[in-house]
Coordinates of C-alpha atoms in Angstrom, one line a residue:
M1 CA -1.8 13.0 12.0
C2 CA -2.4 11.4 8.6
L3 CA -0.5 8.2 7.6
A4 CA 0.1 6.5 4.4
V5 CA 0.3 2.7 4.2
P6 CA 2.2 0.5 1.7
A7 CA 0.3 -2.1 -0.3
R8 CA 1.0 -4.3 -3.3
V9 CA -1.0 -3.9 -6.5
V10 CA -2.8 -7.1 -7.5
E11 CA -5.0 -5.7 -10.3
V12 CA -5.3 -2.5 -12.3
N13 CA -8.4 -1.4 -14.2
G14 CA -8.0 2.2 -15.6
D15 CA -7.6 4.6 -12.7
L16 CA -8.6 2.0 -10.1
A17 CA -6.5 -0.8 -8.7
R18 CA -7.1 -3.6 -6.1
V19 CA -4.3 -3.6 -3.6
D20 CA -3.2 -6.0 -0.9
F21 CA -2.4 -4.5 2.5
G22 CA -1.4 -8.0 3.8
G23 CA -3.3 -10.2 6.1
G24 CA -6.0 -10.7 3.6
V25 CA -7.0 -7.1 3.4
I26 CA -7.6 -6.1 -0.2
R27 CA -9.1 -2.8 -1.1
E28 CA -9.8 -0.7 -4.3
V29 CA -7.8 2.5 -4.5
N30 CA -7.4 5.3 -7.1
V31 CA -4.1 5.1 -9.0
S32 CA -4.6 8.1 -11.3
L33 CA -1.7 10.0 -9.5
V34 CA 0.9 7.3 -10.2
D35 CA 2.1 4.9 -12.8
A36 CA 1.3 1.7 -10.9
K37 CA 1.5 -1.8 -12.4
V38 CA 0.5 -5.2 -11.1
G39 CA 3.2 -6.3 -8.6
D40 CA 4.3 -2.7 -7.7
Y41 CA 4.1 -1.5 -4.1
V42 CA 2.3 1.8 -3.7
L43 CA 1.9 4.1 -0.7
V44 CA -1.9 4.6 -0.1
H45 CA -3.4 7.6 1.7
A46 CA -7.2 8.3 1.9
G47 CA -8.0 5.9 -0.9
Y48 CA -5.4 7.2 -3.3
A49 CA -2.0 5.7 -4.3
I50 CA 0.3 8.7 -3.9
Q51 CA 3.7 7.1 -4.6
V52 CA 5.2 3.9 -6.1
L53 CA 7.7 2.4 -3.8
D54 CA 10.6 0.1 -4.6
E55 CA 10.3 -3.3 -3.0
E56 CA 13.1 -2.7 -0.5
E57 CA 11.5 0.5 0.7
A58 CA 8.1 -1.1 0.9
E59 CA 9.4 -4.1 2.9
E60 CA 11.1 -1.8 5.4
T61 CA 7.9 0.3 5.8
L62 CA 5.8 -2.9 6.3
A63 CA 8.2 -4.2 8.9
L64 CA 7.9 -0.9 10.8
W65 CA 4.1 -1.1 10.6
K66 CA 4.3 -4.6 12.0
E67 CA 6.4 -3.5 14.9
I68 CA 4.0 -0.7 15.7
L69 CA 0.9 -3.0 15.6
E70 CA 2.7 -5.6 17.7
S71 CA 3.7 -3.0 20.4
E72 CA 0.1 -1.8 20.6
E73 CA -1.2 -5.3 21.2
G74 CA 1.1 -5.6 24.1

């Protein structure tokens, strides 16, 4: 199963952006498929931003990810 993870755009440089996945995890991803701006939330899959999310949708998804990770930790 392939999953996409929300992240907040912190810097854009052409087709590449630095995104913050939270918890200090910042990565560079390709944003050529979407119109992402600094401050936007994007859905990231395999190093590509595949969708821009509104803030409410991103926060809901992040909360679900947090629940999943906490349940796996026991």
